[in-house]
């Protein structure tokens, strides 16, 4: 039921299509983050009609804690529970668990709420302080209850910076956990990706990639980037990994990123992205435009009767002015968060549509340069 088709390439940029039990996904694609079974401030109707999302992302850690497995079983999975009928990808929750342990502390000095062993990871809920234990097998079981189309295995995401030795131990544990995850998987209709780690060390990224590819996963994810490292490391490590990945499987750069990041990663062979940036910024009043980011709360927009972005086709830009949106944000009206999120997500999804058309027409390199020149102009 799961298949990837590589349709065309321009340089390393790839045009493709993913087939899942809940529909097709054209790539490159950006996935709105719906951590707790919903994209914040957005309804399914908005996602389908205004944003034109093809797939959303849910989080195993959060869904396991709330609403919990009994509820998800009762509703026969997240698709029925949330009424989102298109594809869903679920992160394993590993990043959330390990972020609890690391925070801003140095490697290896874990806080009391997380204990890592070879068997799995024991952690305290951020909701009520209760203890829980994730093994690779249990994380797969949770995601099979959720019923996502694409599952991520439990992995260890090292912080930045970290030592070469720590990153090596982390990636080796991630590979061992992946083997257990693949063995535990029961539902043939759900895809399971492998996650590649190795921090910013080229030799470790190569090692992790080769060991993960040996396991012949349904797709490949690049984890442990966009965690505070300089951009040049993100781009160079992405390029190292994609050069070793098979052409016939989808590639997913986890937790990335800004419009510039997406274009640079697509230019290095990435197919799939997710990030909280457009939704979080949308709620905070930072809106993306073809001419750069704007702070809609600024006084200079008080009498502005123009749309946020005249080149945008979203519901917000078609109907409302900067002046009105500024008023809503400064009055702390809930409608502001809805309209801002619709705009930012549609901006990202339209960018992906334009990229796909550019690759199809063999003009991606020109499109990328023209977009970034305009985006960085701050007109």
PDB file of N, CA, C and O in Angstrom, residues 217-250:
ATOM      1  N   UNK A 217      14.660   0.182   4.596  1.00  0.00           N
ATOM      2  CA  UNK A 217      13.447   0.776   5.153  1.00  0.00           C
ATOM      3  C   UNK A 217      12.557   1.329   4.037  1.00  0.00           C
ATOM      4  O   UNK A 217      12.973   1.462   2.886  1.00  0.00           O
ATOM      5  N   UNK A 218      11.328   1.697   4.406  1.00  0.00           N
ATOM      6  CA  UNK A 218      10.391   2.258   3.424  1.00  0.00           C
ATOM      7  C   UNK A 218      10.777   3.666   3.002  1.00  0.00           C
ATOM      8  O   UNK A 218      10.378   4.142   1.935  1.00  0.00           O
ATOM      9  N   UNK A 219      11.510   4.353   3.850  1.00  0.00           N
ATOM     10  CA  UNK A 219      11.987   5.699   3.574  1.00  0.00           C
ATOM     11  C   UNK A 219      13.058   6.032   4.589  1.00  0.00           C
ATOM     12  O   UNK A 219      13.308   5.270   5.532  1.00  0.00           O
ATOM     13  N   UNK A 220      13.688   7.207   4.419  1.00  0.00           N
ATOM     14  CA  UNK A 220      14.806   7.560   5.278  1.00  0.00           C
ATOM     15  C   UNK A 220      14.662   8.993   5.779  1.00  0.00           C
ATOM     16  O   UNK A 220      14.413   9.916   4.992  1.00  0.00           O
ATOM     17  N   UNK A 221      14.822   9.141   7.087  1.00  0.00           N
ATOM     18  CA  UNK A 221      14.718  10.446   7.736  1.00  0.00           C
ATOM     19  C   UNK A 221      16.091  10.873   8.230  1.00  0.00           C
ATOM     20  O   UNK A 221      16.892  10.039   8.670  1.00  0.00           O
ATOM     21  N   UNK A 222      16.339  12.158   8.172  1.00  0.00           N
ATOM     22  CA  UNK A 222      17.567  12.725   8.714  1.00  0.00           C
ATOM     23  C   UNK A 222      17.196  13.473   9.986  1.00  0.00           C
ATOM     24  O   UNK A 222      16.475  14.468   9.955  1.00  0.00           O
ATOM     25  N   UNK A 223      17.663  12.950  11.120  1.00  0.00           N
ATOM     26  CA  UNK A 223      17.376  13.561  12.400  1.00  0.00           C
ATOM     27  C   UNK A 223      18.600  14.257  12.964  1.00  0.00           C
ATOM     28  O   UNK A 223      19.701  14.174  12.416  1.00  0.00           O
ATOM     29  N   UNK A 224      18.424  14.967  14.075  1.00  0.00           N
ATOM     30  CA  UNK A 224      19.545  15.574  14.771  1.00  0.00           C
ATOM     31  C   UNK A 224      20.115  16.802  14.114  1.00  0.00           C
ATOM     32  O   UNK A 224      21.208  17.252  14.470  1.00  0.00           O
ATOM     33  N   UNK A 225      19.406  17.389  13.138  1.00  0.00           N
ATOM     34  CA  UNK A 225      19.798  18.668  12.570  1.00  0.00           C
ATOM     35  C   UNK A 225      18.739  19.700  12.948  1.00  0.00           C
ATOM     36  O   UNK A 225      17.668  19.363  13.433  1.00  0.00           O
ATOM     37  N   UNK A 226      19.039  20.958  12.729  1.00  0.00           N
ATOM     38  CA  UNK A 226      18.169  22.048  13.184  1.00  0.00           C
ATOM     39  C   UNK A 226      17.966  21.979  14.696  1.00  0.00           C
ATOM     40  O   UNK A 226      16.860  22.194  15.210  1.00  0.00           O
ATOM     41  N   UNK A 227      19.050  21.661  15.422  1.00  0.00           N
ATOM     42  CA  UNK A 227      19.003  21.593  16.886  1.00  0.00           C
ATOM     43  C   UNK A 227      19.980  22.595  17.500  1.00  0.00           C
ATOM     44  O   UNK A 227      20.426  22.423  18.626  1.00  0.00           O
ATOM     45  N   UNK A 228      20.311  23.631  16.717  1.00  0.00           N
ATOM     46  CA  UNK A 228      21.182  24.682  17.222  1.00  0.00           C
ATOM     47  C   UNK A 228      22.504  24.802  16.499  1.00  0.00           C
ATOM     48  O   UNK A 228      23.276  25.730  16.747  1.00  0.00           O
ATOM     49  N   UNK A 229      22.782  23.884  15.575  1.00  0.00           N
ATOM     50  CA  UNK A 229      24.044  23.935  14.839  1.00  0.00           C
ATOM     51  C   UNK A 229      23.991  25.041  13.776  1.00  0.00           C
ATOM     52  O   UNK A 229      22.913  25.432  13.336  1.00  0.00           O
ATOM     53  N   UNK A 230      25.152  25.582  13.360  1.00  0.00           N
ATOM     54  CA  UNK A 230      25.179  26.564  12.274  1.00  0.00           C
ATOM     55  C   UNK A 230      24.541  25.996  10.999  1.00  0.00           C
ATOM     56  O   UNK A 230      24.611  24.799  10.741  1.00  0.00           O
ATOM     57  N   UNK A 231      23.959  26.880  10.212  1.00  0.00           N
ATOM     58  CA  UNK A 231      23.261  26.440   8.991  1.00  0.00           C
ATOM     59  C   UNK A 231      24.168  25.649   8.061  1.00  0.00           C
ATOM     60  O   UNK A 231      23.727  24.692   7.423  1.00  0.00           O
ATOM     61  N   UNK A 232      25.434  26.057   7.962  1.00  0.00           N
ATOM     62  CA  UNK A 232      26.315  25.376   7.019  1.00  0.00           C
ATOM     63  C   UNK A 232      26.494  23.907   7.385  1.00  0.00           C
ATOM     64  O   UNK A 232      26.671  23.056   6.515  1.00  0.00           O
ATOM     65  N   UNK A 233      26.419  23.587   8.684  1.00  0.00           N
ATOM     66  CA  UNK A 233      26.488  22.184   9.094  1.00  0.00           C
ATOM     67  C   UNK A 233      25.228  21.431   8.679  1.00  0.00           C
ATOM     68  O   UNK A 233      25.294  20.280   8.236  1.00  0.00           O
ATOM     69  N   UNK A 234      24.072  22.078   8.843  1.00  0.00           N
ATOM     70  CA  UNK A 234      22.817  21.443   8.425  1.00  0.00           C
ATOM     71  C   UNK A 234      22.866  21.094   6.939  1.00  0.00           C
ATOM     72  O   UNK A 234      22.539  19.969   6.538  1.00  0.00           O
ATOM     73  N   UNK A 235      23.287  22.046   6.133  1.00  0.00           N
ATOM     74  CA  UNK A 235      23.306  21.827   4.694  1.00  0.00           C
ATOM     75  C   UNK A 235      24.357  20.786   4.300  1.00  0.00           C
ATOM     76  O   UNK A 235      24.098  19.899   3.478  1.00  0.00           O
ATOM     77  N   UNK A 236      25.553  20.872   4.896  1.00  0.00           N
ATOM     78  CA  UNK A 236      26.616  19.939   4.503  1.00  0.00           C
ATOM     79  C   UNK A 236      26.303  18.516   4.950  1.00  0.00           C
ATOM     80  O   UNK A 236      26.552  17.554   4.203  1.00  0.00           O
ATOM     81  N   UNK A 237      25.733  18.356   6.144  1.00  0.00           N
ATOM     82  CA  UNK A 237      25.394  17.010   6.606  1.00  0.00           C
ATOM     83  C   UNK A 237      24.242  16.422   5.783  1.00  0.00           C
ATOM     84  O   UNK A 237      24.221  15.225   5.500  1.00  0.00           O
ATOM     85  N   UNK A 238      23.299  17.254   5.392  1.00  0.00           N
ATOM     86  CA  UNK A 238      22.206  16.795   4.527  1.00  0.00           C
ATOM     87  C   UNK A 238      22.765  16.289   3.200  1.00  0.00           C
ATOM     88  O   UNK A 238      22.368  15.225   2.699  1.00  0.00           O
ATOM     89  N   UNK A 239      23.717  17.025   2.657  1.00  0.00           N
ATOM     90  CA  UNK A 239      24.312  16.639   1.377  1.00  0.00           C
ATOM     91  C   UNK A 239      25.088  15.330   1.503  1.00  0.00           C
ATOM     92  O   UNK A 239      25.030  14.468   0.610  1.00  0.00           O
ATOM     93  N   UNK A 240      25.800  15.151   2.615  1.00  0.00           N
ATOM     94  CA  UNK A 240      26.535  13.910   2.855  1.00  0.00           C
ATOM     95  C   UNK A 240      25.576  12.723   2.857  1.00  0.00           C
ATOM     96  O   UNK A 240      25.840  11.692   2.228  1.00  0.00           O
ATOM     97  N   UNK A 241      24.452  12.878   3.568  1.00  0.00           N
ATOM     98  CA  UNK A 241      23.504  11.770   3.704  1.00  0.00           C
ATOM     99  C   UNK A 241      22.810  11.458   2.384  1.00  0.00           C
ATOM    100  O   UNK A 241      22.743  10.291   1.958  1.00  0.00           O
ATOM    101  N   UNK A 242      22.275  12.465   1.721  1.00  0.00           N
ATOM    102  CA  UNK A 242      21.507  12.211   0.491  1.00  0.00           C
ATOM    103  C   UNK A 242      22.363  11.590  -0.604  1.00  0.00           C
ATOM    104  O   UNK A 242      21.849  10.849  -1.452  1.00  0.00           O
ATOM    105  N   UNK A 243      23.663  11.871  -0.587  1.00  0.00           N
ATOM    106  CA  UNK A 243      24.540  11.282  -1.610  1.00  0.00           C
ATOM    107  C   UNK A 243      24.649   9.766  -1.468  1.00  0.00           C
ATOM    108  O   UNK A 243      25.046   9.080  -2.415  1.00  0.00           O
ATOM    109  N   UNK A 244      24.262   9.242  -0.298  1.00  0.00           N
ATOM    110  CA  UNK A 244      24.373   7.802  -0.032  1.00  0.00           C
ATOM    111  C   UNK A 244      23.021   7.091   0.008  1.00  0.00           C
ATOM    112  O   UNK A 244      22.986   5.872   0.176  1.00  0.00           O
ATOM    113  N   UNK A 245      21.945   7.830  -0.122  1.00  0.00           N
ATOM    114  CA  UNK A 245      20.615   7.229  -0.023  1.00  0.00           C
ATOM    115  C   UNK A 245      20.151   6.690  -1.375  1.00  0.00           C
ATOM    116  O   UNK A 245      20.493   7.245  -2.423  1.00  0.00           O
ATOM    117  N   UNK A 246      19.341   5.625  -1.376  1.00  0.00           N
ATOM    118  CA  UNK A 246      18.802   5.095  -2.641  1.00  0.00           C
ATOM    119  C   UNK A 246      17.830   6.085  -3.273  1.00  0.00           C
ATOM    120  O   UNK A 246      17.140   6.833  -2.581  1.00  0.00           O
ATOM    121  N   UNK A 247      17.795   6.084  -4.580  1.00  0.00           N
ATOM    122  CA  UNK A 247      16.944   7.023  -5.316  1.00  0.00           C
ATOM    123  C   UNK A 247      15.461   6.686  -5.199  1.00  0.00           C
ATOM    124  O   UNK A 247      14.609   7.565  -5.339  1.00  0.00           O
ATOM    125  N   UNK A 248      15.147   5.425  -4.932  1.00  0.00           N
ATOM    126  CA  UNK A 248      13.758   4.968  -5.023  1.00  0.00           C
ATOM    127  C   UNK A 248      13.006   5.005  -3.690  1.00  0.00           C
ATOM    128  O   UNK A 248      11.963   4.370  -3.551  1.00  0.00           O
ATOM    129  N   UNK A 249      13.538   5.731  -2.703  1.00  0.00           N
ATOM    130  CA  UNK A 249      12.871   5.859  -1.414  1.00  0.00           C
ATOM    131  C   UNK A 249      12.757   7.343  -1.039  1.00  0.00           C
ATOM    132  O   UNK A 249      13.663   8.125  -1.353  1.00  0.00           O
ATOM    133  N   UNK A 250      11.675   7.734  -0.361  1.00  0.00           N
ATOM    134  CA  UNK A 250      11.540   9.144   0.043  1.00  0.00           C
ATOM    135  C   UNK A 250      12.523   9.532   1.128  1.00  0.00           C
ATOM    136  O   UNK A 250      12.938   8.703   1.946  1.00  0.00           O
TER     137      UNK A 250
END
